[in-house]
Coordinates of C-alpha atoms in Angstrom, one line a residue:
X68 CA -22.7 41.1 -6.7
X69 CA -25.9 39.1 -7.3
X70 CA -27.2 35.9 -6.0
X71 CA -24.8 33.6 -7.8
X72 CA -21.8 35.8 -6.8
X73 CA -22.9 35.8 -3.2
X74 CA -23.3 32.0 -3.1
X75 CA -19.9 31.6 -4.8
X76 CA -18.2 33.9 -2.3
X77 CA -19.8 32.2 0.8
X78 CA -19.1 28.8 -0.7
X79 CA -15.4 29.7 -1.2
X80 CA -15.1 31.1 2.3
X81 CA -16.6 27.9 3.8
X82 CA -14.3 25.8 1.7
X83 CA -11.2 27.8 2.8
X84 CA -12.4 27.6 6.4
X85 CA -12.8 23.8 6.1
X86 CA -9.3 23.4 4.6
X87 CA -7.8 25.6 7.4
X88 CA -9.6 23.5 10.0
X89 CA -8.2 20.3 8.5
X90 CA -4.7 21.8 8.4
X91 CA -5.0 22.8 12.1
X92 CA -6.4 19.4 13.0
X93 CA -3.5 17.7 11.2
X94 CA -0.8 19.5 13.0
X95 CA -0.7 17.0 15.8
X96 CA -0.3 14.2 13.3
X97 CA 2.6 15.8 11.6
X98 CA 4.9 16.0 14.7
X99 CA 7.7 13.5 14.4
X100 CA 7.5 10.8 17.0
X101 CA 3.9 11.6 18.0
X102 CA 2.1 8.9 19.9
X103 CA -1.7 8.6 19.4
X104 CA -3.9 6.9 22.0
X105 CA -6.7 4.6 20.8
X106 CA -6.8 6.1 17.3
X107 CA -5.1 5.9 13.9
X108 CA -4.2 9.1 12.0
X109 CA -7.3 10.8 10.6
X110 CA -7.2 10.7 6.8
X111 CA -9.1 13.9 5.9
X112 CA -6.4 16.3 7.3
X113 CA -3.8 14.2 5.6
X114 CA -5.5 14.5 2.2
X115 CA -5.3 18.3 2.5
X116 CA -1.6 18.1 3.4
X117 CA -1.0 15.7 0.6
X118 CA -2.6 18.0 -2.0
X119 CA -0.3 20.8 -0.8
X120 CA 2.8 18.6 -1.0
X121 CA 2.0 18.0 -4.7
X122 CA 2.3 21.7 -5.3
X123 CA 5.3 22.6 -3.0
X124 CA 7.6 19.6 -3.1
X125 CA 9.6 17.9 -5.9
X126 CA 8.4 14.6 -7.2
X127 CA 11.9 13.3 -7.5
X128 CA 14.1 12.7 -4.4
X129 CA 16.9 15.3 -4.4
X130 CA 20.4 13.9 -5.2
X131 CA 21.8 15.2 -1.9
X132 CA 20.1 12.3 -0.1
X133 CA 22.4 9.8 -1.8
X134 CA 25.2 11.1 0.5
X135 CA 23.2 11.8 3.6
X136 CA 20.4 9.9 5.4
X137 CA 16.7 10.7 5.2
X138 CA 15.2 12.3 8.2
X139 CA 14.4 9.9 11.0
X140 CA 10.6 10.1 11.1
X141 CA 8.1 7.9 13.0
X142 CA 4.5 7.8 14.3
X143 CA 2.9 5.4 16.8
X144 CA -0.7 4.5 17.6
X145 CA -1.4 2.7 20.8
X146 CA -4.5 0.7 22.0
X147 CA -5.9 0.3 18.5
X148 CA -8.5 -2.4 17.6
X149 CA -9.2 -3.5 14.0
X150 CA -12.1 -1.6 12.4
X151 CA -14.9 -4.1 12.0
X152 CA -16.5 -2.4 9.0
X153 CA -13.2 -2.1 7.2
X154 CA -12.2 -5.7 8.0
X155 CA -15.6 -7.1 6.9
X156 CA -15.3 -5.2 3.6
X157 CA -11.8 -6.4 3.1
X158 CA -12.7 -10.0 3.6
X159 CA -15.6 -9.7 1.2
X160 CA -13.6 -7.9 -1.5
X161 CA -10.6 -10.4 -1.3
X162 CA -12.8 -13.5 -1.1
X163 CA -11.7 -14.4 2.5
X164 CA -13.9 -16.3 4.9
X165 CA -15.2 -14.8 8.1
X166 CA -13.1 -15.6 11.1
X167 CA -11.9 -14.1 14.4
X168 CA -8.3 -13.6 13.1
X169 CA -6.6 -10.9 11.1
X170 CA -5.2 -12.1 7.8
X171 CA -1.6 -11.7 6.7
X172 CA -1.9 -8.5 4.6
X173 CA -4.8 -6.8 6.5
X174 CA -2.7 -4.7 8.9
X175 CA -1.2 -3.0 5.9
X176 CA -4.7 -1.8 5.0
X177 CA -5.2 -0.4 8.5
X178 CA -1.7 1.3 8.6
X179 CA -1.8 3.0 5.2
X180 CA -2.8 6.2 7.0
X181 CA 0.4 6.0 9.0
X182 CA 2.7 5.9 5.9
X183 CA 0.7 8.8 4.5
X184 CA 1.1 10.8 7.8
X185 CA 4.9 10.3 7.6
X186 CA 4.9 11.5 3.9
X187 CA 3.0 14.6 5.0
X188 CA 5.4 15.6 7.7
X189 CA 7.2 18.9 6.9
X190 CA 10.7 17.3 6.7
X191 CA 9.7 14.5 4.3
X192 CA 11.6 15.6 1.2
X193 CA 9.3 14.7 -1.8
X194 CA 5.7 15.0 -2.8
X195 CA 3.3 12.3 -1.7
X196 CA 2.9 11.3 -5.4
X197 CA 6.7 11.2 -5.8
X198 CA 7.0 7.6 -4.4
X199 CA 5.7 4.6 -6.3
X200 CA 5.4 1.2 -4.4
X201 CA 7.8 -1.2 -6.0
X202 CA 8.4 -4.0 -3.4
X203 CA 6.5 -5.2 -0.4
X204 CA 7.0 -7.8 2.4
X205 CA 4.8 -8.7 5.3
X206 CA 5.3 -11.2 8.1
X207 CA 2.7 -12.3 10.7
X208 CA 4.6 -14.0 13.5
X209 CA 1.6 -15.1 15.6
X210 CA -2.2 -15.1 15.2
X211 CA -3.9 -11.7 15.9
X212 CA -7.4 -11.6 17.2
X213 CA -9.6 -9.0 15.5
X214 CA -10.6 -7.7 19.0
X215 CA -7.1 -7.5 20.3
X216 CA -5.6 -4.2 21.5
X217 CA -2.6 -3.4 19.3
X218 CA 0.2 -0.9 19.0
X219 CA 1.2 0.2 15.5
X220 CA 4.7 1.7 15.0
X221 CA 5.6 3.3 11.7
X222 CA 9.0 4.6 10.7
X223 CA 10.9 5.9 7.7
X224 CA 14.2 4.1 7.1
X225 CA 17.1 6.6 6.7
X226 CA 19.0 4.7 4.0
X227 CA 18.5 5.6 0.3
X228 CA 19.6 3.3 -2.5
X229 CA 20.2 4.2 -6.1
X230 CA 19.3 1.8 -8.9
X231 CA 21.2 1.2 -12.1
X232 CA 18.6 3.3 -13.9
X233 CA 19.4 6.4 -11.8
X234 CA 16.2 6.0 -9.7
X235 CA 16.2 6.0 -5.9
X236 CA 14.6 3.7 -3.4
X237 CA 13.6 4.2 0.2
X238 CA 11.8 2.0 2.8
X239 CA 8.9 2.5 5.2
X240 CA 8.0 -0.1 7.8
X241 CA 5.2 -0.8 10.2
X242 CA 5.4 -3.0 13.3
X243 CA 2.4 -4.3 15.2
X244 CA 2.8 -5.2 18.9
X245 CA 0.7 -6.9 21.4
X246 CA -0.2 -5.2 24.7
X247 CA 2.7 -7.1 26.3
X248 CA 5.1 -5.5 23.7
X249 CA 5.6 -8.7 21.8
X250 CA 6.0 -8.2 18.0
X251 CA 3.1 -9.9 16.2
X252 CA 3.4 -8.5 12.7
X253 CA 5.6 -6.3 10.5
X254 CA 5.8 -5.1 7.0
X255 CA 8.2 -3.1 4.8
X256 CA 7.2 -1.1 1.8
X257 CA 9.9 0.0 -0.7
X258 CA 9.1 3.1 -2.7
X259 CA 10.8 4.1 -6.0
X260 CA 11.4 7.8 -6.7
X261 CA 12.1 8.2 -10.5
X262 CA 15.2 10.0 -11.6
X263 CA 15.5 12.3 -14.6
X264 CA 17.3 9.7 -16.8
X265 CA 15.4 8.4 -19.8
X266 CA 14.6 4.7 -19.6
X267 CA 15.0 2.3 -22.4
X268 CA 11.9 0.4 -23.6
X269 CA 11.3 -2.9 -21.7
X270 CA 12.4 -5.9 -23.8
X271 CA 9.8 -8.6 -24.6
X272 CA 10.4 -12.0 -23.0
X273 CA 12.1 -10.7 -19.8
X274 CA 12.4 -13.5 -17.3
X275 CA 9.4 -13.8 -15.1
X276 CA 7.2 -11.8 -17.5
X277 CA 5.2 -14.6 -19.1
X278 CA 2.5 -16.7 -17.4
X279 CA 4.1 -20.0 -16.4
X280 CA 2.4 -23.4 -16.7
X281 CA 2.0 -24.1 -13.0
X282 CA -0.5 -26.5 -11.4
X283 CA -2.4 -24.0 -9.3
X284 CA -4.2 -20.9 -10.4
X285 CA -7.0 -18.5 -9.7
X286 CA -8.7 -16.1 -12.1
X287 CA -10.2 -12.7 -11.2
X288 CA -12.3 -10.5 -13.5
X289 CA -12.0 -6.9 -12.3
X290 CA -13.9 -3.8 -13.5
X291 CA -12.7 -0.2 -13.1
X292 CA -14.6 -0.2 -9.8
X293 CA -11.9 -2.4 -8.2
X294 CA -9.8 0.7 -7.6
X295 CA -12.3 2.9 -5.7
X296 CA -13.6 -0.1 -3.8
X297 CA -10.2 -0.9 -2.3
X298 CA -9.5 2.8 -1.9
X299 CA -12.6 3.0 0.3
X300 CA -11.0 0.4 2.6
X301 CA -7.4 1.5 3.0
X302 CA -7.8 5.2 2.3
X303 CA -5.4 5.3 -0.7
X304 CA -7.4 7.7 -2.9
X305 CA -4.5 8.4 -5.3
X306 CA -6.2 9.6 -8.6
X307 CA -4.5 6.8 -10.6
X308 CA -6.8 4.3 -8.7
X309 CA -10.1 6.1 -8.7
X310 CA -11.3 6.6 -12.3
X311 CA -10.1 6.1 -15.9
X312 CA -10.4 9.9 -16.5
X313 CA -8.3 10.9 -13.5
X314 CA -5.7 8.1 -14.2
X315 CA -5.2 9.5 -17.8
X316 CA -4.0 12.7 -16.2
X317 CA -1.0 10.7 -15.1
X318 CA -0.3 8.9 -18.3
X319 CA -2.3 5.7 -17.7
X320 CA -4.9 4.3 -20.2
X321 CA -7.2 3.7 -17.3
X322 CA -7.2 3.5 -13.5
X323 CA -5.0 0.8 -11.9
X324 CA -5.7 -1.7 -9.2
X325 CA -3.9 -1.4 -5.9
X326 CA -0.9 -3.7 -5.7
X327 CA -1.7 -4.8 -2.1
X328 CA -5.2 -5.7 -3.2
X329 CA -3.9 -8.1 -5.7
X330 CA -1.4 -9.5 -3.2
X331 CA -4.2 -10.0 -0.7
X332 CA -6.2 -11.9 -3.3
X333 CA -3.2 -14.0 -4.1
X334 CA -2.6 -14.9 -0.5
X335 CA -6.3 -15.7 0.0
X336 CA -6.1 -18.1 -3.0
X337 CA -3.0 -19.9 -1.8
X338 CA -4.3 -20.2 1.7
X339 CA -7.7 -21.5 0.6
X340 CA -8.4 -25.0 2.1
X341 CA -5.0 -25.1 3.8
X342 CA -4.1 -25.4 7.4
X343 CA -2.7 -22.0 8.5
X344 CA 0.6 -22.2 10.2
X345 CA 2.7 -19.5 11.8
X346 CA 4.7 -17.5 11.1
X347 CA 3.4 -16.4 7.6
X348 CA 5.3 -14.2 5.2
X349 CA 4.7 -12.8 1.7
X350 CA 7.0 -10.8 -0.5
X351 CA 6.0 -9.1 -3.8
X352 CA 7.7 -7.3 -6.6
X353 CA 5.5 -4.9 -8.6
X354 CA 6.6 -5.1 -12.2
X355 CA 3.8 -3.3 -14.1
X356 CA 0.6 -1.3 -13.4
X357 CA -2.5 -3.6 -13.3
X358 CA -4.7 -1.6 -15.7
X359 CA -8.5 -1.9 -15.3
X360 CA -10.7 -3.4 -16.4
X361 CA -9.0 -6.7 -17.0
X362 CA -8.9 -10.4 -16.1
X363 CA -6.0 -11.4 -14.0
X364 CA -4.6 -14.9 -13.5
X365 CA -2.6 -15.8 -10.4
X366 CA -0.5 -18.9 -10.8
X367 CA 1.5 -20.5 -8.0
X368 CA 3.9 -23.5 -7.6
X369 CA 3.8 -25.1 -4.2
X370 CA 6.9 -26.6 -2.6
X371 CA 6.9 -29.5 -0.1
X372 CA 8.5 -27.2 2.5
X373 CA 5.3 -25.1 2.6
X374 CA 6.4 -22.2 0.5
X375 CA 5.1 -21.0 -2.9
X376 CA 6.2 -18.8 -5.8
X377 CA 3.4 -16.9 -7.4
X378 CA 2.8 -14.6 -10.4
X379 CA -0.1 -12.4 -11.3
X380 CA -0.5 -11.8 -15.0
X381 CA -2.8 -9.6 -17.1
X382 CA -4.9 -11.5 -19.6
X383 CA -5.0 -8.6 -22.0
X384 CA -1.2 -8.3 -22.3
X385 CA -0.1 -11.7 -21.1
X386 CA 2.6 -10.0 -19.0
X387 CA 3.2 -10.1 -15.2
X388 CA 2.0 -7.3 -13.0
X389 CA 3.3 -8.9 -9.8
X390 CA 5.6 -11.7 -8.9
X391 CA 6.3 -12.9 -5.3
X392 CA 6.7 -15.7 -2.7
X393 CA 4.5 -16.9 0.1
X394 CA 5.5 -19.2 2.9
X395 CA 4.2 -20.3 6.3
X396 CA 5.3 -22.5 9.1
X397 CA 8.9 -23.8 8.9
X398 CA 9.3 -22.5 5.4
X399 CA 8.5 -19.0 6.6
X400 CA 11.0 -19.3 9.5
X401 CA 13.8 -19.9 6.9
X402 CA 12.9 -16.6 5.1
X403 CA 12.5 -14.3 8.1

């Protein structure tokens, strides 16, 4: 066999053994309704399962789910404290000041692993890469201390909606509770599963596509490193985010920024220098991929009630990547 063949054989056996160990370790995470104590779902076993789902599951939600509900899937982690290293890195990357409180979008970073665990469950009907985030909302009802013991509850909503283009949408939500059981924070992520129908080219000048002339704005210059930097925090190592070469495999010119990263920076810009009132809420519509590298401009228009509309545009195309709304205090109460 020779030296090279022997090394290759042993290396292959070790790799297979490692993957098998990951699968075995991930079995506990993939039981519907599982309750974890003091930990969040481990990502490495989930990556192995996610890779397998790409091979064995369809990327499009089967049409049968339009007439029947999705499986009722959920996962819970109790007694969890915010990861200090992740939180510090998140604040630095998003331009947030150091403080003892969690920020509005941060629990979404911590709970990405829970949505991934749900998608890796055997009864989840499509591949992990079959759902694209198209809308996002998050609400923080009360301040959350970074040292506070929290319960994260994730669930897949059973209802599926069909769009006018023949695509399907489904929701996943995460709720964060205090030790007393009080709801402190919640989010809903809406995923789009593309249908087989060919889509017409997008018309230029669509409403909300062009950068408006609003009074407030922030500008961010981002390199291709923005994708892997945020992926290192939330664990979303989808190949479209990591490197220009891997993104091209999926039809993109280069890697793309995480949508929740841009929303985090938008919220940080709108909150800068302002008194933070509760509740706080943000909603976002993801209109186009944010291709890297690029310079993005976030503009927002404040209202006297405390709410703001915002839009994040690419400088290279002049088109909107994300539009949304942010509110806090009384203005947020009206939206919840």
